[in-house]
Amino acid sequence: EPEVTQTPSHQVTQMGQEVILRCVPISNHLYFYWYRQILGQKVEFLVSFYNNEISEKSEIFDDQFSVERPDGSNFTLKIRSTKLEDSAMYFCASSKTSGSTGELFFGEGSRLTVL
Amino acid sequence: GENVEQHPSTLSVQEGDSAVIKCTYSDSASNYFPWYKQELGKGPQLIIDIRSNVGEKKDQRIAVTLNKTAKHFSLHITETQPEDSAVYFCAAGGGGADGLTFGKGTHLIIQP
């Protein structure tokens, strides 16, 4: 069964460092997303990406965040200068149709720990 | 924007009993209501969803009901089994925004 894969599964970084989280969405999906889950809290929408551009972003997704689809398969989330409060589990998701009305397939997440 | 409230935060039931988790939403334009199950160390996985043109949907032991007037929807799990133990999230979407808005989750514990 096709699945969304994410790397790394866990990354520890120092405050102020840049981090790149990587995702390989399901191959025939057109919509890509990043969500964040701070430990014990709800899953929060960060950004959606369609047709090689950001289609929507939340208030959390400030200038420190960026996304890219550098080739036909990878979808990355970059945090330019990490802060302590960026510590969370980051989930990549993809869908065939817009994720607000169709099934989202989530990866297993990348846990980011900022020290 | 959309706001989704979910209750209870923790639910413990005896194996074989039923479990009900309830959610409310604020944006009357939302028209898609999925439920996700998250097992420890894994990403959320869709278990059932309902659209606003339907009041109830059932899939084996799992059912979801939607009351658009009251803006609430519920997940019902019957004949609970140990493998049902997980965190369950409700979500709302389709109100013009791309992303889903999730509830805070319910930790369902099935007691043997």
PDB file of C-alpha atoms in Angstrom:
ATOM      1  CA  GLU A   1       0.000   0.000   0.000  1.00  0.00           C
ATOM      2  CA  PRO A   2       1.472   3.399  -0.926  1.00  0.00           C
ATOM      3  CA  GLU A   3       2.462   5.566   2.016  1.00  0.00           C
ATOM      4  CA  VAL A   4       3.908   8.927   2.912  1.00  0.00           C
ATOM      5  CA  THR A   5       7.469   8.615   4.178  1.00  0.00           C
ATOM      6  CA  GLN A   6       9.306  11.147   6.322  1.00  0.00           C
ATOM      7  CA  THR A   7      12.931  11.607   7.329  1.00  0.00           C
ATOM      8  CA  PRO A   8      14.462  11.961   9.800  1.00  0.00           C
ATOM      9  CA  SER A   9      12.264  10.267  12.379  1.00  0.00           C
ATOM     10  CA  HIS A  10      13.935  12.308  15.121  1.00  0.00           C
ATOM     11  CA  GLN A  11      16.210  15.337  14.964  1.00  0.00           C
ATOM     12  CA  VAL A  12      17.859  17.155  17.844  1.00  0.00           C
ATOM     13  CA  THR A  13      19.215  20.617  17.131  1.00  0.00           C
ATOM     14  CA  GLN A  14      20.520  23.672  18.914  1.00  0.00           C
ATOM     15  CA  MET A  15      18.420  26.818  19.063  1.00  0.00           C
ATOM     16  CA  GLY A  16      19.176  29.075  16.108  1.00  0.00           C
ATOM     17  CA  GLN A  17      20.189  26.245  13.777  1.00  0.00           C
ATOM     18  CA  GLU A  18      18.510  25.506  10.470  1.00  0.00           C
ATOM     19  CA  VAL A  19      16.548  22.283  10.093  1.00  0.00           C
ATOM     20  CA  ILE A  20      15.184  20.587   6.988  1.00  0.00           C
ATOM     21  CA  LEU A  21      12.523  17.919   7.301  1.00  0.00           C
ATOM     22  CA  ARG A  22      11.927  15.728   4.294  1.00  0.00           C
ATOM     23  CA  CYS A  23       8.872  13.967   2.966  1.00  0.00           C
ATOM     24  CA  VAL A  24       8.047  11.746   0.030  1.00  0.00           C
ATOM     25  CA  PRO A  25       4.296  12.032  -0.618  1.00  0.00           C
ATOM     26  CA  ILE A  26       2.259   9.332  -2.336  1.00  0.00           C
ATOM     27  CA  SER A  27       3.201   9.457  -6.004  1.00  0.00           C
ATOM     28  CA  ASN A  28      -0.128  10.276  -7.664  1.00  0.00           C
ATOM     29  CA  HIS A  29      -1.191  12.833  -5.056  1.00  0.00           C
ATOM     30  CA  LEU A  30      -1.368  16.497  -5.982  1.00  0.00           C
ATOM     31  CA  TYR A  31      -1.813  18.287  -2.648  1.00  0.00           C
ATOM     32  CA  PHE A  32       0.858  18.357   0.043  1.00  0.00           C
ATOM     33  CA  TYR A  33       0.735  19.564   3.611  1.00  0.00           C
ATOM     34  CA  TRP A  34       2.724  20.054   6.762  1.00  0.00           C
ATOM     35  CA  TYR A  35       1.052  19.798  10.138  1.00  0.00           C
ATOM     36  CA  ARG A  36       2.578  20.172  13.589  1.00  0.00           C
ATOM     37  CA  GLN A  37       1.735  18.492  16.892  1.00  0.00           C
ATOM     38  CA  ILE A  38       3.262  19.788  20.091  1.00  0.00           C
ATOM     39  CA  LEU A  39       3.495  17.001  22.655  1.00  0.00           C
ATOM     40  CA  GLY A  40       0.066  16.162  24.051  1.00  0.00           C
ATOM     41  CA  GLN A  41      -1.708  18.799  22.001  1.00  0.00           C
ATOM     42  CA  LYS A  42      -3.782  18.844  18.860  1.00  0.00           C
ATOM     43  CA  VAL A  43      -2.572  18.538  15.313  1.00  0.00           C
ATOM     44  CA  GLU A  44      -2.210  22.040  13.797  1.00  0.00           C
ATOM     45  CA  PHE A  45      -2.205  23.005  10.130  1.00  0.00           C
ATOM     46  CA  LEU A  46       0.957  24.766   8.940  1.00  0.00           C
ATOM     47  CA  VAL A  47       0.868  24.953   5.168  1.00  0.00           C
ATOM     48  CA  SER A  48      -0.629  23.494   2.011  1.00  0.00           C
ATOM     49  CA  PHE A  49       1.138  23.230  -1.338  1.00  0.00           C
ATOM     50  CA  TYR A  50      -0.374  22.663  -4.751  1.00  0.00           C
ATOM     51  CA  ASN A  51       0.840  23.159  -8.287  1.00  0.00           C
ATOM     52  CA  ASN A  52       4.327  24.073  -7.056  1.00  0.00           C
ATOM     53  CA  GLU A  53       3.261  26.883  -4.819  1.00  0.00           C
ATOM     54  CA  ILE A  54       1.895  27.528  -1.374  1.00  0.00           C
ATOM     55  CA  SER A  55      -1.887  27.621  -1.517  1.00  0.00           C
ATOM     56  CA  GLU A  56      -2.482  28.429   2.121  1.00  0.00           C
ATOM     57  CA  LYS A  57      -0.533  28.929   5.321  1.00  0.00           C
ATOM     58  CA  SER A  58      -1.477  29.378   8.961  1.00  0.00           C
ATOM     59  CA  GLU A  59      -0.335  32.030  11.423  1.00  0.00           C
ATOM     60  CA  ILE A  60       2.235  29.545  12.746  1.00  0.00           C
ATOM     61  CA  PHE A  61       3.953  29.446   9.356  1.00  0.00           C
ATOM     62  CA  ASP A  62       5.945  32.669   9.698  1.00  0.00           C
ATOM     63  CA  ASP A  63       9.032  33.882   7.820  1.00  0.00           C
ATOM     64  CA  GLN A  64      11.201  31.302   9.572  1.00  0.00           C
ATOM     65  CA  PHE A  65       9.408  28.515   7.710  1.00  0.00           C
ATOM     66  CA  SER A  66       9.607  27.624   4.042  1.00  0.00           C
ATOM     67  CA  VAL A  67       8.563  24.680   1.894  1.00  0.00           C
ATOM     68  CA  GLU A  68       9.921  23.373  -1.334  1.00  0.00           C
ATOM     69  CA  ARG A  69       9.350  20.618  -3.829  1.00  0.00           C
ATOM     70  CA  PRO A  70      12.864  20.423  -5.277  1.00  0.00           C
ATOM     71  CA  ASP A  71      12.135  17.503  -7.594  1.00  0.00           C
ATOM     72  CA  GLY A  72       9.220  15.328  -8.593  1.00  0.00           C
ATOM     73  CA  SER A  73       9.148  13.319  -5.406  1.00  0.00           C
ATOM     74  CA  ASN A  74      10.405  15.211  -2.341  1.00  0.00           C
ATOM     75  CA  PHE A  75       8.576  17.844  -0.316  1.00  0.00           C
ATOM     76  CA  THR A  76      10.604  19.645   2.328  1.00  0.00           C
ATOM     77  CA  LEU A  77       9.951  21.892   5.309  1.00  0.00           C
ATOM     78  CA  LYS A  78      12.769  24.222   6.317  1.00  0.00           C
ATOM     79  CA  ILE A  79      12.970  26.075   9.608  1.00  0.00           C
ATOM     80  CA  ARG A  80      15.574  28.785   9.178  1.00  0.00           C
ATOM     81  CA  SER A  81      16.480  29.580  12.776  1.00  0.00           C
ATOM     82  CA  THR A  82      14.906  27.181  15.239  1.00  0.00           C
ATOM     83  CA  LYS A  83      13.394  28.307  18.523  1.00  0.00           C
ATOM     84  CA  LEU A  84      12.646  26.240  21.623  1.00  0.00           C
ATOM     85  CA  GLU A  85       8.940  26.430  20.862  1.00  0.00           C
ATOM     86  CA  ASP A  86       9.485  24.749  17.488  1.00  0.00           C
ATOM     87  CA  SER A  87       9.967  21.472  19.340  1.00  0.00           C
ATOM     88  CA  ALA A  88       7.140  19.269  18.106  1.00  0.00           C
ATOM     89  CA  MET A  89       6.236  16.359  15.891  1.00  0.00           C
ATOM     90  CA  TYR A  90       5.958  17.484  12.287  1.00  0.00           C
ATOM     91  CA  PHE A  91       3.667  15.500  10.022  1.00  0.00           C
ATOM     92  CA  CYS A  92       3.707  15.576   6.273  1.00  0.00           C
ATOM     93  CA  ALA A  93       0.474  14.631   4.491  1.00  0.00           C
ATOM     94  CA  SER A  94      -0.716  14.294   0.934  1.00  0.00           C
ATOM     95  CA  SER A  95      -4.037  13.890  -0.820  1.00  0.00           C
ATOM     96  CA  LYS A  96      -5.453  13.387  -4.309  1.00  0.00           C
ATOM     97  CA  THR A  97      -7.985  16.160  -3.884  1.00  0.00           C
ATOM     98  CA  SER A  98      -7.994  19.185  -1.639  1.00  0.00           C
ATOM     99  CA  GLY A  99      -7.339  17.989   1.905  1.00  0.00           C
ATOM    100  CA  SER A 100     -10.140  20.053   3.318  1.00  0.00           C
ATOM    101  CA  THR A 101     -12.647  17.743   1.629  1.00  0.00           C
ATOM    102  CA  GLY A 102     -10.735  14.585   0.828  1.00  0.00           C
ATOM    103  CA  GLU A 103      -8.718  11.967   2.647  1.00  0.00           C
ATOM    104  CA  LEU A 104      -5.354  13.054   3.974  1.00  0.00           C
ATOM    105  CA  PHE A 105      -2.638  10.432   4.197  1.00  0.00           C
ATOM    106  CA  PHE A 106      -0.153  11.221   6.957  1.00  0.00           C
ATOM    107  CA  GLY A 107       3.422  10.133   7.352  1.00  0.00           C
ATOM    108  CA  GLU A 108       4.717   8.820  10.655  1.00  0.00           C
ATOM    109  CA  GLY A 109       6.172  12.161  11.599  1.00  0.00           C
ATOM    110  CA  SER A 110       9.527  13.762  12.318  1.00  0.00           C
ATOM    111  CA  ARG A 111      10.138  14.621  15.942  1.00  0.00           C
ATOM    112  CA  LEU A 112      12.098  17.862  16.288  1.00  0.00           C
ATOM    113  CA  THR A 113      13.757  18.653  19.600  1.00  0.00           C
ATOM    114  CA  VAL A 114      15.289  22.119  19.943  1.00  0.00           C
ATOM    115  CA  LEU A 115      17.725  22.558  22.836  1.00  0.00           C
TER     116      LEU A 115
ATOM    117  CA  GLY B   1     -11.536  30.754  11.353  1.00  0.00           C
ATOM    118  CA  GLU B   2     -12.811  27.337  12.303  1.00  0.00           C
ATOM    119  CA  ASN B   3     -12.674  26.134  15.923  1.00  0.00           C
ATOM    120  CA  VAL B   4     -13.221  22.486  16.830  1.00  0.00           C
ATOM    121  CA  GLU B   5     -13.881  21.383  20.405  1.00  0.00           C
ATOM    122  CA  GLN B   6     -13.613  17.697  21.347  1.00  0.00           C
ATOM    123  CA  HIS B   7     -14.760  15.834  24.464  1.00  0.00           C
ATOM    124  CA  PRO B   8     -13.815  13.944  26.504  1.00  0.00           C
ATOM    125  CA  SER B   9     -10.024  14.241  26.576  1.00  0.00           C
ATOM    126  CA  THR B  10      -9.753  10.750  28.069  1.00  0.00           C
ATOM    127  CA  LEU B  11     -12.275   7.914  27.867  1.00  0.00           C
ATOM    128  CA  SER B  12     -11.907   4.566  29.563  1.00  0.00           C
ATOM    129  CA  VAL B  13     -14.368   1.786  28.710  1.00  0.00           C
ATOM    130  CA  GLN B  14     -14.601  -1.927  29.376  1.00  0.00           C
ATOM    131  CA  GLU B  15     -13.814  -4.195  26.476  1.00  0.00           C
ATOM    132  CA  GLY B  16     -17.030  -4.968  24.633  1.00  0.00           C
ATOM    133  CA  ASP B  17     -18.752  -1.743  25.689  1.00  0.00           C
ATOM    134  CA  SER B  18     -19.440   1.221  23.412  1.00  0.00           C
ATOM    135  CA  ALA B  19     -17.457   4.457  23.259  1.00  0.00           C
ATOM    136  CA  VAL B  20     -18.741   7.843  22.130  1.00  0.00           C
ATOM    137  CA  ILE B  21     -16.598  10.883  21.369  1.00  0.00           C
ATOM    138  CA  LYS B  22     -18.198  14.239  20.626  1.00  0.00           C
ATOM    139  CA  CYS B  23     -17.066  17.294  18.693  1.00  0.00           C
ATOM    140  CA  THR B  24     -18.479  20.709  17.941  1.00  0.00           C
ATOM    141  CA  TYR B  25     -17.395  23.132  15.245  1.00  0.00           C
ATOM    142  CA  SER B  26     -17.944  26.829  14.722  1.00  0.00           C
ATOM    143  CA  ASP B  27     -17.835  27.513  10.974  1.00  0.00           C
ATOM    144  CA  SER B  28     -21.195  26.763   9.355  1.00  0.00           C
ATOM    145  CA  ALA B  29     -19.419  26.629   5.962  1.00  0.00           C
ATOM    146  CA  SER B  30     -17.480  23.485   6.968  1.00  0.00           C
ATOM    147  CA  ASN B  31     -18.801  20.475   5.099  1.00  0.00           C
ATOM    148  CA  TYR B  32     -16.291  17.671   5.657  1.00  0.00           C
ATOM    149  CA  PHE B  33     -15.784  15.935   9.003  1.00  0.00           C
ATOM    150  CA  PRO B  34     -13.169  13.195   9.220  1.00  0.00           C
ATOM    151  CA  TRP B  35     -12.084  11.163  12.222  1.00  0.00           C
ATOM    152  CA  TYR B  36      -8.471  10.091  12.612  1.00  0.00           C
ATOM    153  CA  LYS B  37      -6.946   7.419  14.836  1.00  0.00           C
ATOM    154  CA  GLN B  38      -3.398   7.924  16.049  1.00  0.00           C
ATOM    155  CA  GLU B  39      -1.494   5.038  17.562  1.00  0.00           C
ATOM    156  CA  LEU B  40       1.623   5.611  19.632  1.00  0.00           C
ATOM    157  CA  GLY B  41       4.526   6.806  17.513  1.00  0.00           C
ATOM    158  CA  LYS B  42       2.532   6.905  14.296  1.00  0.00           C
ATOM    159  CA  GLY B  43       0.797   9.480  12.163  1.00  0.00           C
ATOM    160  CA  PRO B  44      -2.978   9.990  12.214  1.00  0.00           C
ATOM    161  CA  GLN B  45      -4.908   7.555  10.052  1.00  0.00           C
ATOM    162  CA  LEU B  46      -8.383   8.213   8.662  1.00  0.00           C
ATOM    163  CA  ILE B  47     -10.969   5.780  10.027  1.00  0.00           C
ATOM    164  CA  ILE B  48     -14.234   7.327   8.852  1.00  0.00           C
ATOM    165  CA  ASP B  49     -15.507  10.596   7.458  1.00  0.00           C
ATOM    166  CA  ILE B  50     -18.845  12.251   6.820  1.00  0.00           C
ATOM    167  CA  ARG B  51     -19.968  15.061   4.558  1.00  0.00           C
ATOM    168  CA  SER B  52     -22.618  17.606   5.323  1.00  0.00           C
ATOM    169  CA  ASN B  53     -25.197  16.109   2.970  1.00  0.00           C
ATOM    170  CA  VAL B  54     -25.351  12.991   5.157  1.00  0.00           C
ATOM    171  CA  GLY B  55     -26.560  12.638   8.756  1.00  0.00           C
ATOM    172  CA  GLU B  56     -25.047   9.287   9.625  1.00  0.00           C
ATOM    173  CA  LYS B  57     -22.466   6.878   8.232  1.00  0.00           C
ATOM    174  CA  LYS B  58     -21.510   3.438   9.454  1.00  0.00           C
ATOM    175  CA  ASP B  59     -18.577   1.142   8.770  1.00  0.00           C
ATOM    176  CA  GLN B  60     -18.728  -2.119  10.725  1.00  0.00           C
ATOM    177  CA  ARG B  61     -18.228  -1.204  14.416  1.00  0.00           C
ATOM    178  CA  ILE B  62     -17.660   2.477  13.739  1.00  0.00           C
ATOM    179  CA  ALA B  63     -20.327   5.092  13.053  1.00  0.00           C
ATOM    180  CA  VAL B  64     -20.352   8.850  12.796  1.00  0.00           C
ATOM    181  CA  THR B  65     -23.346  11.151  13.175  1.00  0.00           C
ATOM    182  CA  LEU B  66     -23.607  14.773  12.108  1.00  0.00           C
ATOM    183  CA  ASN B  67     -26.048  17.449  13.246  1.00  0.00           C
ATOM    184  CA  LYS B  68     -25.466  20.473  11.007  1.00  0.00           C
ATOM    185  CA  THR B  69     -28.014  22.625  12.767  1.00  0.00           C
ATOM    186  CA  ALA B  70     -26.318  22.180  16.112  1.00  0.00           C
ATOM    187  CA  LYS B  71     -22.843  22.029  14.543  1.00  0.00           C
ATOM    188  CA  HIS B  72     -21.815  18.853  16.263  1.00  0.00           C
ATOM    189  CA  PHE B  73     -20.690  15.415  15.199  1.00  0.00           C
ATOM    190  CA  SER B  74     -19.907  12.247  17.100  1.00  0.00           C
ATOM    191  CA  LEU B  75     -17.929   9.050  16.730  1.00  0.00           C
ATOM    192  CA  HIS B  76     -19.462   5.826  18.008  1.00  0.00           C
ATOM    193  CA  ILE B  77     -17.444   2.645  18.449  1.00  0.00           C
ATOM    194  CA  THR B  78     -19.396  -0.475  19.419  1.00  0.00           C
ATOM    195  CA  GLU B  79     -18.086  -3.758  20.838  1.00  0.00           C
ATOM    196  CA  THR B  80     -14.759  -2.157  21.680  1.00  0.00           C
ATOM    197  CA  GLN B  81     -11.600  -4.254  21.444  1.00  0.00           C
ATOM    198  CA  PRO B  82      -8.095  -3.759  22.885  1.00  0.00           C
ATOM    199  CA  GLU B  83      -6.803  -2.640  19.480  1.00  0.00           C
ATOM    200  CA  ASP B  84      -9.208   0.296  19.585  1.00  0.00           C
ATOM    201  CA  SER B  85      -6.994   1.878  22.275  1.00  0.00           C
ATOM    202  CA  ALA B  86      -5.485   5.007  20.684  1.00  0.00           C
ATOM    203  CA  VAL B  87      -5.922   8.771  20.438  1.00  0.00           C
ATOM    204  CA  TYR B  88      -8.843   9.808  18.245  1.00  0.00           C
ATOM    205  CA  PHE B  89      -9.051  13.213  16.574  1.00  0.00           C
ATOM    206  CA  CYS B  90     -12.059  14.807  14.967  1.00  0.00           C
ATOM    207  CA  ALA B  91     -11.537  17.459  12.317  1.00  0.00           C
ATOM    208  CA  ALA B  92     -13.510  19.872  10.177  1.00  0.00           C
ATOM    209  CA  GLY B  93     -12.774  21.165   6.701  1.00  0.00           C
ATOM    210  CA  GLY B  94     -14.167  22.517   3.467  1.00  0.00           C
ATOM    211  CA  GLY B  95     -15.087  25.901   4.842  1.00  0.00           C
ATOM    212  CA  GLY B  96     -12.923  27.709   2.341  1.00  0.00           C
ATOM    213  CA  ALA B  97      -9.610  26.895   3.975  1.00  0.00           C
ATOM    214  CA  ASP B  98      -7.213  24.291   2.594  1.00  0.00           C
ATOM    215  CA  GLY B  99      -6.308  22.697   5.839  1.00  0.00           C
ATOM    216  CA  LEU B 100      -8.286  20.671   8.325  1.00  0.00           C
ATOM    217  CA  THR B 101      -8.913  22.027  11.819  1.00  0.00           C
ATOM    218  CA  PHE B 102      -8.433  19.312  14.400  1.00  0.00           C
ATOM    219  CA  GLY B 103      -9.878  18.826  17.847  1.00  0.00           C
ATOM    220  CA  LYS B 104      -7.549  18.274  20.806  1.00  0.00           C
ATOM    221  CA  GLY B 105      -7.948  14.514  20.717  1.00  0.00           C
ATOM    222  CA  THR B 106      -9.464  11.825  22.930  1.00  0.00           C
ATOM    223  CA  HIS B 107      -7.295   9.169  24.510  1.00  0.00           C
ATOM    224  CA  LEU B 108      -9.455   6.041  24.379  1.00  0.00           C
ATOM    225  CA  ILE B 109      -8.452   3.292  26.795  1.00  0.00           C
ATOM    226  CA  ILE B 110     -10.039  -0.134  26.499  1.00  0.00           C
ATOM    227  CA  GLN B 111      -9.941  -1.984  29.813  1.00  0.00           C
ATOM    228  CA  PRO B 112      -9.687  -5.789  29.495  1.00  0.00           C
TER     229      PRO B 112
END
